[in-house]
């Protein structure tokens, strides 16, 4: 190409060189993303901590307020916070952790910690003097342990719950759930609701591993044993799916084309959409239904096993852990302790992460709760002392099995495969996911 | 796409380092200087290609022979991922079949719509600009997440389409939530975005020499005959181009299925497309090695299909200059 521009000829070559260099440096910077941002070093004399979590705007406001308090208490520490929705958070954190850039303090899910801990990404917190766990119940505390080592501390607790529209149930003449009702009572109620209201009694619980777990525990079994092996066999799952699917086919619980749309959000649950008289969820997620159903929303425990064994349990709604690579483990541990144990932080955080695990804080804030929060606190109060200890953290591959479970049940619901056949297929997936 | 090497001579002079202040009049030096500038301006692209494309590709090729969960170091497993994929993973085959069905449904229909629209627009006199942009708009919007969400809402249980059908007595109970129909809804979303091939067809149509039509008319050819004997052959290179492009794109369909099915490829795996399953393996199940192996198989398959299309083109694509 002929050089037609007279200007380019007179451009000083040092200029070209300089701009080329700038360009190259900028490009490299962009590529490596290592310039300026992302380093959790110290700003001046201050120690800088990264703290990230998933959640919504309400939780963000509460968290930032608590972090401000912490910074005032520790003028030498500055905390950078960031948050996003659950799904993108999980993926972002995995990528950061893989690159060795995990935030110093991170909110973790029950189903994440095994993987993170066994990969050496989490700092053992049990022997850190900065973190006190006295006020966290021992059963709850155990959920943050992997092979006996405390890697994460629960931040809040939640439990499985049956949410229902009491007005609807009364109209249908169905007596409201009792504390010790069994799955048999439940299915009778579902049928009665269906006959008297012309809609499904409940969301079909067959879609989720979480509700299967409650059913299993009611029969004295578990999803996983303490050593991370499978705690049930093919016939258990086949029995559960036959039970739920039969109810679904006769209309007592939601039909497959509604069940398949469930994604955890209240708006996509048959109960939330007004297609069923009740739903099964976590008590930390009840808020979404309150907006859709209104004041007649009530909470009840999930049914227990045939002999009254309760299947549900207190689960950590989320945990908090410290990165093993953090350059400031001491300060990070201080922040963890503050979030869990500080009374002022407890006031500010409220129930934004579920009911606080710290017993004192829980008792402190309970009187000030109102509306739905009060009802959730009540609900948990009623269960106190009646439930069995939570299972220890599920093994690493379980996150993938959750989605597999729903997909497999789809095939049962649409009558493409028998419950037995799909149970078999699910166990094949389990075996390939849980292999070390 | 066809980027030629800037200059053969450059490779003989590695380093591109030359003394400063070269006089303007000196031929070879000036050329060198311009070559230097060329390298400088190319460098972002070269760097990008090397660092952002080539390196990840090689890394993914390596990873496809490993078991890699992102957290611990990749473990070499040889061909295990490939073997497992082909022999022990029914869901893999399900995703492959879904994708194939989708390609076979969506691509021909999309091209047919694009061609029909282009023909109609080509003969329109007034308001040409308006109609062209109106038909093109879905292509601009359609790739976005938000339109896919709207689509899902439209075809959902109790959605607009469902309500309309109910009002005329067809009670479907939703489209996206039934295994037999969900794939069709996703395909419809793609077909609806026929704007890009349409614009290319329009450009092609305007290249067809008017004399040919006049001659055909003189010979007594009707409209259909003129379309078959003049328009189609003259348009065949453009048709071929669109076919190749849309086929390659269709194999990689992701966003609409991901959004319409809520990320799971449901109901009952009916919209579990190849890339969706790949994403699931990599990011949900943390089997990055397996996902990388899937990606490479997809690359090879797309390569083969494209090669087959090129081979078939010899018998049906007519290039004017061949005489």
XYZ file of C-alpha atoms in Angstrom:
759
model
C 0.000 0.000 0.000
C 1.541 3.337 -0.996
C 2.166 5.770 1.747
C -0.084 8.608 0.707
C -0.356 10.531 3.910
C 2.326 13.189 4.208
C 1.809 13.404 7.948
C 2.755 9.853 8.660
C 6.157 10.439 7.177
C 6.938 13.286 9.471
C 5.626 11.573 12.573
C 8.639 11.192 14.832
C 9.533 7.548 15.225
C 9.937 7.988 18.950
C 6.255 8.918 18.930
C 5.386 5.712 17.164
C 7.552 3.745 19.501
C 6.098 5.371 22.547
C 2.529 4.902 21.454
C 3.240 1.344 20.429
C 4.733 0.684 23.792
C 1.784 2.243 25.549
C -0.531 0.179 23.426
C 1.338 -3.003 24.118
C 1.430 -2.338 27.837
C -2.237 -1.479 27.894
C -3.086 -4.611 25.961
C -1.023 -6.768 28.241
C -2.592 -5.123 31.228
C -6.018 -5.834 29.915
C -5.052 -9.387 29.229
C -3.495 -10.141 32.523
C -5.922 -7.963 34.452
C -3.152 -7.555 36.924
C -2.589 -3.833 36.729
C -4.065 -1.816 39.510
C -7.210 -3.729 40.245
C -7.572 -7.094 41.837
C -4.593 -7.040 44.130
C -5.523 -7.258 47.757
C -2.436 -5.563 49.019
C -2.202 -2.743 51.476
C -3.284 0.761 50.564
C -0.845 2.986 52.367
C -0.612 1.708 55.910
C -4.023 0.190 55.722
C -4.695 -3.472 55.344
C -7.129 -4.038 52.533
C -9.520 -6.980 52.609
C -11.800 -8.292 49.888
C -15.140 -9.597 51.075
C -17.621 -11.006 48.583
C -21.012 -12.641 48.885
C -24.161 -13.394 46.962
C -27.461 -11.766 47.706
C -29.806 -8.939 46.885
C -29.884 -5.206 47.524
C -31.382 -5.549 51.019
C -28.609 -7.816 52.108
C -26.082 -5.501 50.509
C -27.330 -2.511 52.489
C -27.179 -4.445 55.762
C -23.779 -5.900 54.981
C -22.234 -2.590 54.019
C -23.516 -1.044 57.208
C -21.941 -3.837 59.229
C -18.685 -3.477 57.330
C -18.650 0.254 58.074
C -18.985 -0.570 61.750
C -16.100 -2.992 61.464
C -13.909 -0.398 59.769
C -14.682 2.113 62.483
C -13.686 -0.454 65.069
C -10.481 -1.284 63.172
C -9.187 1.932 61.594
C -6.239 0.076 60.070
C -8.449 -2.196 57.975
C -10.309 -1.320 54.833
C -12.852 -3.778 53.463
C -13.771 -3.882 49.784
C -17.099 -5.603 49.325
C -18.712 -7.051 46.249
C -21.792 -9.137 45.620
C -23.846 -10.701 42.840
C -26.634 -13.182 42.370
C -26.102 -16.759 43.526
C -25.433 -18.417 40.181
C -22.983 -15.871 38.876
C -21.340 -15.644 42.272
C -20.693 -19.387 42.388
C -19.117 -19.328 38.944
C -17.122 -16.189 39.517
C -15.749 -17.475 42.785
C -14.743 -20.777 41.191
C -12.859 -18.920 38.475
C -11.197 -16.588 40.955
C -10.227 -19.484 43.186
C -8.826 -21.425 40.232
C -6.649 -18.423 39.415
C -5.522 -18.056 43.003
C -7.391 -14.763 43.388
C -10.150 -15.719 45.780
C -11.295 -12.846 48.010
C -9.910 -12.840 51.525
C -13.302 -13.374 53.080
C -15.996 -15.164 51.121
C -19.511 -16.304 51.640
C -19.813 -19.993 50.837
C -22.580 -22.442 50.170
C -23.018 -25.667 52.094
C -22.432 -27.584 48.870
C -19.232 -25.719 48.007
C -17.117 -26.151 51.076
C -16.067 -29.766 50.571
C -14.613 -28.958 47.210
C -12.962 -25.758 48.341
C -11.600 -27.243 51.538
C -10.248 -30.408 49.975
C -8.540 -28.346 47.280
C -6.682 -26.416 49.966
C -8.374 -23.108 49.184
C -9.738 -22.452 52.650
C -7.918 -21.453 55.780
C -8.618 -23.708 58.779
C -10.454 -21.475 61.233
C -10.690 -23.821 64.227
C -7.363 -22.862 65.746
C -7.521 -19.160 64.959
C -7.713 -17.223 68.213
C -9.542 -14.361 66.463
C -12.622 -16.456 65.767
C -14.851 -17.476 68.630
C -17.454 -20.151 68.004
C -18.744 -20.607 71.527
C -22.194 -19.278 70.818
C -22.772 -21.291 67.692
C -24.467 -24.597 68.469
C -22.210 -27.603 67.986
C -24.526 -29.298 65.480
C -24.640 -26.160 63.373
C -20.895 -25.642 63.695
C -20.247 -29.122 62.365
C -21.729 -28.148 58.996
C -18.618 -26.066 58.351
C -16.264 -28.942 58.981
C -14.634 -31.112 56.389
C -12.939 -34.220 57.754
C -12.940 -32.833 61.247
C -11.402 -29.457 60.410
C -13.392 -26.250 60.739
C -13.082 -24.503 57.374
C -16.123 -22.269 57.446
C -18.504 -20.786 59.986
C -22.252 -20.768 59.360
C -23.686 -17.254 59.127
C -27.367 -17.962 59.419
C -29.649 -20.891 59.717
C -32.665 -21.953 57.767
C -34.916 -24.960 57.639
C -37.192 -26.681 55.161
C -40.724 -25.387 55.341
C -44.149 -26.017 53.928
C -45.702 -22.683 53.005
C -49.442 -22.623 52.555
C -52.330 -20.328 52.054
C -54.361 -20.810 55.228
C -57.438 -19.133 53.729
C -57.412 -21.619 50.889
C -56.984 -24.564 53.224
C -59.861 -23.404 55.394
C -62.128 -22.973 52.386
C -61.241 -26.500 51.350
C -62.029 -27.738 54.845
C -58.609 -29.295 55.262
C -57.183 -29.169 58.748
C -53.928 -27.275 58.985
C -50.659 -29.225 59.313
C -49.596 -30.349 62.753
C -46.043 -30.382 64.002
C -45.776 -34.178 63.871
C -47.611 -34.978 60.676
C -46.274 -37.754 58.460
C -45.899 -38.049 54.696
C -49.035 -40.174 54.762
C -51.005 -37.354 56.407
C -49.494 -34.991 53.909
C -50.558 -36.973 50.866
C -54.084 -37.332 52.268
C -54.226 -33.567 52.719
C -52.977 -33.031 49.170
C -55.710 -35.235 47.743
C -58.356 -33.560 49.818
C -57.171 -30.123 48.752
C -57.219 -31.173 45.142
C -60.749 -32.529 45.402
C -62.093 -29.471 47.197
C -60.271 -26.647 45.452
C -59.845 -27.814 41.882
C -56.135 -27.140 41.966
C -53.079 -29.051 43.080
C -52.565 -29.348 46.816
C -48.858 -28.576 46.559
C -45.795 -28.272 44.450
C -44.586 -31.751 43.535
C -41.614 -32.371 45.853
C -40.158 -35.009 43.519
C -38.085 -32.501 41.568
C -35.528 -31.673 44.220
C -32.835 -33.591 45.988
C -33.441 -31.319 48.983
C -36.961 -32.651 49.600
C -35.914 -36.198 48.841
C -33.356 -35.773 51.596
C -36.083 -34.859 54.111
C -38.114 -37.903 53.087
C -35.014 -40.112 53.380
C -34.021 -38.822 56.798
C -37.541 -39.511 58.002
C -36.841 -43.135 57.205
C -33.553 -43.142 59.061
C -31.391 -42.850 55.960
C -29.430 -39.972 54.504
C -28.224 -38.614 51.176
C -24.613 -39.126 52.177
C -22.924 -40.872 55.023
C -20.427 -38.941 57.138
C -17.606 -40.344 55.023
C -19.183 -38.888 51.883
C -20.632 -42.078 50.474
C -24.161 -42.543 49.297
C -26.632 -43.144 52.110
C -29.492 -44.580 50.057
C -30.016 -47.035 47.240
C -31.944 -47.306 44.022
C -35.109 -48.639 45.584
C -35.342 -45.686 47.990
C -35.291 -43.197 45.166
C -37.629 -45.289 43.023
C -40.067 -45.457 45.924
C -39.925 -41.703 46.501
C -40.440 -40.910 42.824
C -43.289 -43.410 42.499
C -44.942 -41.828 45.526
C -44.677 -38.247 44.245
C -45.365 -39.095 40.629
C -48.534 -40.970 41.473
C -49.808 -37.932 43.362
C -48.858 -35.754 40.417
C -50.692 -37.964 37.914
C -53.886 -37.798 39.914
C -53.605 -34.026 40.289
C -52.924 -33.950 44.015
C -49.596 -32.229 43.437
C -48.483 -30.106 40.490
C -48.343 -31.648 36.985
C -45.010 -32.185 35.230
C -45.375 -29.189 32.947
C -45.517 -26.931 36.000
C -42.965 -28.824 38.021
C -40.403 -28.582 35.243
C -40.452 -24.804 35.487
C -39.424 -24.655 39.106
C -36.100 -22.887 39.449
C -36.103 -21.908 43.083
C -37.741 -18.529 42.610
C -41.130 -18.026 44.200
C -42.574 -16.656 40.955
C -41.916 -19.908 39.107
C -43.301 -22.214 41.769
C -46.788 -23.586 41.189
C -47.722 -22.227 44.627
C -46.345 -18.794 43.730
C -48.166 -18.824 40.387
C -51.453 -19.616 42.055
C -51.661 -23.159 40.731
C -51.289 -24.946 44.044
C -52.451 -24.464 47.610
C -49.023 -24.942 49.164
C -45.351 -25.195 48.364
C -42.154 -26.557 49.803
C -39.172 -24.270 50.229
C -36.541 -22.970 52.663
C -37.675 -20.584 55.354
C -35.078 -18.069 54.191
C -36.900 -17.902 50.834
C -40.391 -17.350 52.201
C -40.287 -13.609 51.560
C -40.922 -14.146 47.858
C -44.205 -15.917 48.622
C -45.362 -13.310 51.073
C -45.381 -10.812 48.224
C -47.419 -13.167 46.023
C -49.799 -14.733 48.529
C -50.272 -12.057 51.159
C -51.212 -12.253 54.802
C -52.805 -15.682 54.765
C -49.374 -17.230 54.212
C -48.486 -19.716 56.961
C -45.460 -21.872 57.714
C -45.499 -25.507 58.703
C -42.799 -28.142 59.136
C -42.325 -30.778 56.476
C -43.860 -34.178 57.198
C -41.867 -36.727 59.181
C -41.241 -40.396 58.543
C -43.787 -43.145 59.248
C -42.624 -43.528 62.850
C -42.450 -39.786 63.483
C -38.732 -39.373 62.799
C -38.262 -35.764 61.680
C -36.546 -35.449 58.316
C -35.960 -31.755 58.279
C -33.063 -30.048 59.976
C -31.447 -26.704 60.587
C -29.168 -26.010 57.701
C -26.674 -23.196 57.417
C -28.250 -20.766 54.963
C -24.686 -19.837 54.066
C -21.238 -19.973 55.565
C -18.255 -17.692 55.654
C -14.673 -18.715 55.088
C -11.219 -17.221 54.623
C -9.009 -17.818 51.620
C -5.930 -19.913 52.289
C -4.030 -17.492 50.057
C -5.056 -14.378 51.942
C -2.061 -12.198 52.782
C -3.936 -10.997 55.883
C -5.364 -14.069 57.575
C -5.479 -12.372 60.951
C -7.563 -9.412 59.825
C -9.754 -11.664 57.703
C -10.447 -13.859 60.719
C -11.292 -10.736 62.730
C -13.886 -9.806 60.152
C -15.394 -13.297 60.293
C -15.599 -13.129 64.059
C -17.174 -9.697 63.880
C -19.856 -10.831 61.450
C -20.754 -13.848 63.569
C -20.371 -12.604 67.132
C -20.553 -8.830 67.416
C -23.874 -7.754 68.959
C -23.914 -4.475 67.024
C -23.228 -6.288 63.789
C -26.013 -8.691 64.729
C -28.451 -5.781 65.107
C -27.469 -4.353 61.763
C -27.452 -7.634 59.838
C -30.717 -8.811 61.369
C -32.110 -11.770 59.482
C -30.625 -10.727 56.134
C -28.751 -14.057 56.060
C -31.343 -16.184 57.784
C -31.735 -16.447 61.563
C -28.349 -15.691 63.161
C -26.471 -18.771 64.354
C -25.103 -16.996 67.396
C -27.514 -17.880 70.177
C -27.162 -14.561 72.042
C -27.653 -12.506 68.934
C -30.640 -14.596 67.954
C -32.228 -13.965 71.323
C -31.278 -10.299 71.128
C -32.921 -9.546 67.857
C -35.971 -11.809 68.130
C -38.132 -9.326 70.077
C -37.539 -6.624 67.488
C -38.702 -8.786 64.591
C -42.076 -8.207 63.041
C -44.264 -9.501 60.262
C -42.837 -12.360 58.291
C -39.470 -12.302 60.076
C -41.306 -12.802 63.333
C -43.226 -15.748 61.904
C -40.015 -17.357 60.654
C -38.415 -16.886 64.071
C -41.511 -18.437 65.634
C -41.367 -21.314 63.219
C -37.746 -22.039 64.080
C -38.525 -21.660 67.769
C -41.202 -24.339 67.505
C -38.692 -26.718 65.909
C -35.942 -26.034 68.432
C -34.841 -29.241 70.128
C -37.122 -31.422 68.017
C -34.874 -31.937 65.014
C -31.951 -34.242 64.438
C -28.478 -32.856 63.823
C -27.777 -31.614 60.309
C -25.773 -33.877 58.017
C -22.160 -32.932 57.444
C -21.330 -31.004 54.295
C -22.185 -32.942 51.108
C -19.264 -34.203 49.000
C -17.835 -32.174 46.150
C -19.809 -33.558 43.180
C -23.175 -32.933 44.754
C -23.676 -29.518 43.169
C -23.932 -31.183 39.760
C -26.258 -33.881 41.076
C -28.812 -31.300 42.114
C -29.493 -30.344 38.510
C -29.290 -33.960 37.383
C -31.953 -34.871 39.915
C -34.415 -32.383 38.506
C -33.716 -33.407 34.909
C -34.158 -37.061 35.688
C -37.419 -36.479 37.489
C -38.652 -34.618 34.406
C -38.496 -37.905 32.517
C -40.613 -39.554 35.187
C -43.122 -36.721 35.267
C -43.663 -36.654 31.520
C -44.031 -40.443 31.620
C -41.070 -40.999 29.352
C -39.418 -43.413 31.783
C -40.407 -45.336 34.861
C -39.326 -44.137 38.318
C -37.300 -47.319 38.677
C -35.404 -46.803 35.449
C -34.646 -43.146 36.228
C -33.566 -43.972 39.760
C -31.092 -46.338 38.203
C -29.878 -43.639 35.820
C -29.527 -41.144 38.642
C -27.356 -43.561 40.586
C -25.137 -43.984 37.547
C -24.634 -40.207 37.499
C -23.931 -40.244 41.217
C -21.242 -42.820 40.779
C -19.509 -40.850 38.044
C -19.805 -37.500 39.886
C -18.610 -38.694 43.252
C -15.587 -40.520 41.962
C -12.470 -38.883 43.335
C -11.100 -13.692 7.206
C -8.378 -14.162 4.712
C -5.545 -12.365 6.390
C -2.375 -12.623 4.398
C 1.030 -12.399 5.930
C 2.000 -8.731 5.797
C 5.141 -9.309 3.838
C 7.368 -12.234 3.114
C 10.466 -10.119 3.416
C 9.741 -9.311 6.986
C 10.505 -12.801 8.078
C 14.001 -12.438 6.700
C 14.665 -9.508 8.974
C 13.702 -10.567 12.433
C 13.379 -7.987 15.095
C 12.437 -5.079 12.790
C 15.159 -3.046 14.442
C 16.628 -0.363 12.331
C 18.829 2.640 13.006
C 16.965 5.764 13.945
C 16.635 8.768 11.671
C 16.707 6.975 8.355
C 16.683 9.430 5.425
C 13.402 9.570 3.565
C 14.943 9.058 0.195
C 16.505 5.717 0.918
C 14.233 3.099 -0.545
C 14.822 -0.023 1.475
C 14.988 1.785 4.735
C 11.743 3.577 4.137
C 10.078 0.312 3.336
C 11.477 -1.123 6.526
C 10.101 1.768 8.449
C 6.678 1.238 6.979
C 6.913 -2.427 7.736
C 7.768 -1.497 11.270
C 4.687 0.642 11.475
C 2.647 -2.199 10.037
C 3.902 -4.500 12.756
C 3.163 -1.900 15.376
C -0.386 -1.482 14.188
C -0.837 -5.200 13.786
C 0.560 -5.964 17.191
C -2.668 -5.591 19.155
C -4.336 -7.996 16.778
C -1.428 -10.403 16.777
C -1.175 -10.255 20.527
C -4.884 -10.772 20.811
C -4.827 -13.688 18.426
C -1.930 -15.327 20.159
C -2.929 -14.688 23.743
C -6.701 -14.738 23.501
C -7.280 -17.327 20.802
C -4.325 -19.547 20.160
C -3.168 -20.069 23.722
C -6.615 -20.890 25.103
C -7.181 -23.236 22.192
C -4.006 -25.126 22.877
C -4.762 -25.120 26.573
C -8.218 -26.513 25.920
C -6.784 -29.201 23.675
C -4.481 -30.203 26.481
C -7.277 -30.056 29.047
C -9.460 -32.295 26.931
C -7.096 -35.124 27.827
C -7.336 -34.400 31.532
C -9.728 -34.484 34.415
C -9.781 -30.899 35.632
C -12.126 -29.484 38.273
C -10.682 -25.923 38.245
C -9.336 -26.224 41.756
C -6.781 -28.974 41.671
C -4.145 -29.478 39.014
C -5.362 -31.197 35.830
C -4.880 -34.950 35.893
C -3.870 -36.636 32.644
C -6.424 -39.277 31.648
C -5.586 -39.769 27.979
C -8.629 -40.457 25.832
C -10.943 -41.205 28.759
C -13.094 -38.124 28.240
C -13.663 -38.957 24.600
C -14.372 -42.595 25.311
C -16.804 -41.772 28.092
C -18.549 -39.246 25.870
C -19.163 -41.693 23.058
C -19.873 -44.832 25.012
C -21.234 -44.024 28.447
C -23.051 -40.751 28.343
C -26.628 -40.976 27.051
C -27.128 -37.288 27.779
C -24.272 -36.440 25.453
C -25.999 -38.212 22.579
C -29.266 -36.628 23.520
C -27.656 -33.196 23.216
C -26.039 -34.109 19.894
C -29.328 -35.328 18.428
C -31.207 -32.274 19.716
C -28.673 -29.986 18.107
C -28.824 -31.830 14.811
C -32.612 -31.712 14.731
C -32.443 -28.044 15.546
C -29.953 -27.330 12.746
C -32.068 -29.268 10.259
C -35.243 -27.414 11.250
C -34.035 -23.912 11.977
C -31.516 -23.267 9.210
C -33.634 -24.128 6.129
C -36.664 -22.348 7.557
C -34.666 -19.290 8.492
C -33.107 -19.073 5.030
C -36.490 -19.582 3.381
C -37.968 -16.734 5.386
C -34.957 -14.551 4.673
C -35.188 -15.183 0.947
C -38.928 -14.635 0.830
C -38.585 -11.378 2.727
C -35.704 -10.261 0.522
C -37.707 -10.965 -2.637
C -40.672 -9.047 -1.292
C -38.563 -6.108 -0.178
C -36.663 -6.035 -3.437
C -39.804 -5.274 -5.385
C -41.223 -2.752 -2.947
C -41.106 0.840 -4.051
C -42.332 3.103 -1.281
C -41.262 2.737 2.336
C -38.386 0.453 1.424
C -36.171 1.725 4.185
C -38.820 1.300 6.821
C -39.642 -2.285 5.935
C -36.022 -3.248 5.670
C -35.219 -1.989 9.119
C -38.418 -3.474 10.515
C -37.433 -6.904 9.260
C -33.844 -6.484 10.311
C -34.609 -5.335 13.830
C -35.243 -8.808 15.293
C -31.730 -9.830 14.308
C -30.297 -6.993 16.306
C -32.471 -7.675 19.314
C -32.863 -11.391 19.059
C -29.480 -12.489 20.271
C -30.039 -10.795 23.586
C -31.017 -12.454 26.793
C -33.967 -10.140 27.260
C -35.708 -11.156 24.039
C -35.263 -14.795 24.947
C -36.914 -14.026 28.270
C -39.775 -12.279 26.509
C -40.047 -15.292 24.241
C -40.276 -17.566 27.209
C -42.988 -15.415 28.744
C -44.937 -15.369 25.473
C -44.945 -19.129 25.059
C -45.224 -19.999 28.716
C -48.147 -21.495 30.567
C -50.601 -18.603 30.678
C -48.449 -16.533 28.328
C -49.815 -14.404 25.494
C -49.550 -17.055 22.810
C -51.095 -19.617 25.111
C -53.978 -17.280 25.972
C -54.626 -16.440 22.332
C -54.751 -20.100 21.420
C -56.984 -20.852 24.369
C -59.409 -18.175 23.230
C -59.874 -20.008 19.943
C -60.271 -23.301 21.729
C -56.777 -24.752 21.447
C -55.718 -25.445 25.001
C -52.007 -26.103 25.091
C -51.055 -25.246 28.659
C -47.825 -23.633 27.552
C -45.251 -24.490 24.905
C -41.892 -24.075 26.562
C -42.814 -26.448 29.363
C -43.657 -29.495 27.277
C -41.019 -31.801 25.871
C -42.682 -32.078 22.472
C -42.849 -28.352 21.790
C -40.002 -26.577 23.554
C -37.484 -27.238 20.790
C -39.827 -25.721 18.257
C -40.156 -22.550 20.322
C -36.385 -22.172 20.439
C -36.179 -22.789 16.684
C -38.911 -20.183 16.105
C -36.842 -17.636 17.979
C -33.952 -18.263 15.601
C -36.119 -18.265 12.497
C -37.605 -14.969 13.571
C -34.096 -13.484 13.393
C -33.810 -13.848 9.647
C -32.658 -10.250 9.186
C -28.946 -10.806 8.666
C -29.226 -13.380 5.859
C -32.064 -11.286 4.428
C -29.832 -8.242 4.052
C -27.231 -10.380 2.298
C -29.903 -11.839 0.011
C -31.090 -8.325 -0.806
C -27.588 -7.290 -1.791
C -27.324 -10.426 -3.924
C -30.661 -9.763 -5.617
C -29.549 -6.328 -6.645
C -26.547 -7.816 -8.389
C -28.679 -9.882 -10.732
C -28.459 -8.158 -14.133
C -31.810 -6.855 -15.351
C -31.094 -8.004 -18.900
C -31.386 -11.611 -17.850
C -34.947 -11.061 -16.698
C -35.767 -9.144 -19.842
C -34.340 -11.909 -21.999
C -36.231 -14.536 -20.038
C -39.412 -12.552 -20.384
C -38.912 -12.264 -24.115
C -38.533 -16.040 -24.206
C -41.902 -16.289 -22.520
C -40.822 -17.322 -19.021
C -43.393 -16.755 -16.288
C -42.608 -15.413 -12.817
C -41.971 -18.802 -11.294
C -39.800 -19.849 -14.169
C -37.828 -16.609 -13.972
C -37.263 -17.235 -10.279
C -36.125 -20.786 -10.865
C -33.961 -20.195 -13.917
C -32.587 -16.730 -13.300
C -32.854 -15.657 -9.676
C -31.884 -18.884 -7.973
C -28.776 -19.688 -10.035
C -27.599 -16.089 -9.904
C -28.210 -16.032 -6.172
C -26.634 -19.387 -5.455
C -23.263 -18.035 -4.255
C -25.084 -15.820 -1.762
C -27.348 -18.687 -0.746
C -24.281 -20.831 -0.199
C -22.610 -18.157 1.881
C -25.699 -17.793 4.073
C -26.116 -21.524 4.390
C -22.573 -22.061 5.604
C -22.726 -19.150 7.997
C -26.091 -20.006 9.504
C -25.242 -23.693 9.814
C -22.087 -22.937 11.739
C -24.006 -20.587 13.964
C -26.842 -23.027 14.508
C -24.485 -25.718 15.729
C -23.374 -23.338 18.443
C -26.837 -22.233 19.547
C -26.817 -21.414 23.227
C -28.528 -18.282 24.498
C -32.115 -18.987 23.400
C -32.104 -22.528 24.752
C -30.335 -21.507 27.921
C -32.853 -18.791 28.633
C -36.010 -20.469 27.438
C -35.265 -23.588 29.457
C -34.040 -21.721 32.507
C -30.500 -22.975 31.908
C -31.280 -26.665 32.203
C -32.183 -27.726 28.690
C -35.552 -28.948 29.868
C -38.255 -30.043 29.926
C -36.985 -33.597 30.051
C -33.808 -32.663 28.159
C -35.797 -31.660 25.076
C -33.790 -28.457 24.565
C -30.517 -29.780 25.901
C -28.329 -28.505 23.076
C -24.728 -29.421 22.645
C -23.299 -26.160 23.950
C -25.775 -26.131 26.808
C -24.639 -29.549 27.943
C -21.036 -28.490 27.462
C -21.640 -25.497 29.686
C -23.350 -27.692 32.241
C -20.433 -30.138 32.324
C -17.859 -27.379 32.604
C -19.412 -24.852 34.909
C -22.003 -26.715 36.945
C -20.340 -30.085 37.289
C -16.757 -28.711 37.198
C -15.599 -31.226 34.606
C -13.582 -28.762 32.571
C -11.610 -31.495 30.844
C -14.769 -33.185 29.650
C -16.211 -29.878 28.487
C -13.012 -29.131 26.571
C -13.205 -32.527 24.887
C -16.812 -31.806 23.916
C -15.752 -28.477 22.438
C -13.126 -30.130 20.296
C -15.540 -32.722 18.992
C -17.927 -29.901 18.094
C -15.151 -28.079 16.263
C -14.321 -31.177 14.256
C -17.968 -31.864 13.447
C -18.563 -28.292 12.301
C -15.403 -28.586 10.208
C -16.650 -31.755 8.547
C -20.122 -30.372 7.898
C -18.655 -27.212 6.402
C -16.336 -29.243 4.195
C -19.295 -31.323 3.015
C -21.236 -28.167 2.221
C -18.298 -26.849 0.227
C -18.014 -30.097 -1.674
C -21.721 -30.156 -2.458
C -21.522 -26.547 -3.603
C -19.657 -27.628 -6.735
C -22.821 -29.105 -8.107
C -25.263 -26.349 -7.288
C -23.473 -23.048 -6.845
C -23.141 -21.067 -10.022
C -20.391 -18.496 -10.295
C -20.887 -15.983 -13.042
C -17.213 -15.619 -13.886
C -16.742 -19.315 -14.597
C -18.519 -18.805 -17.873
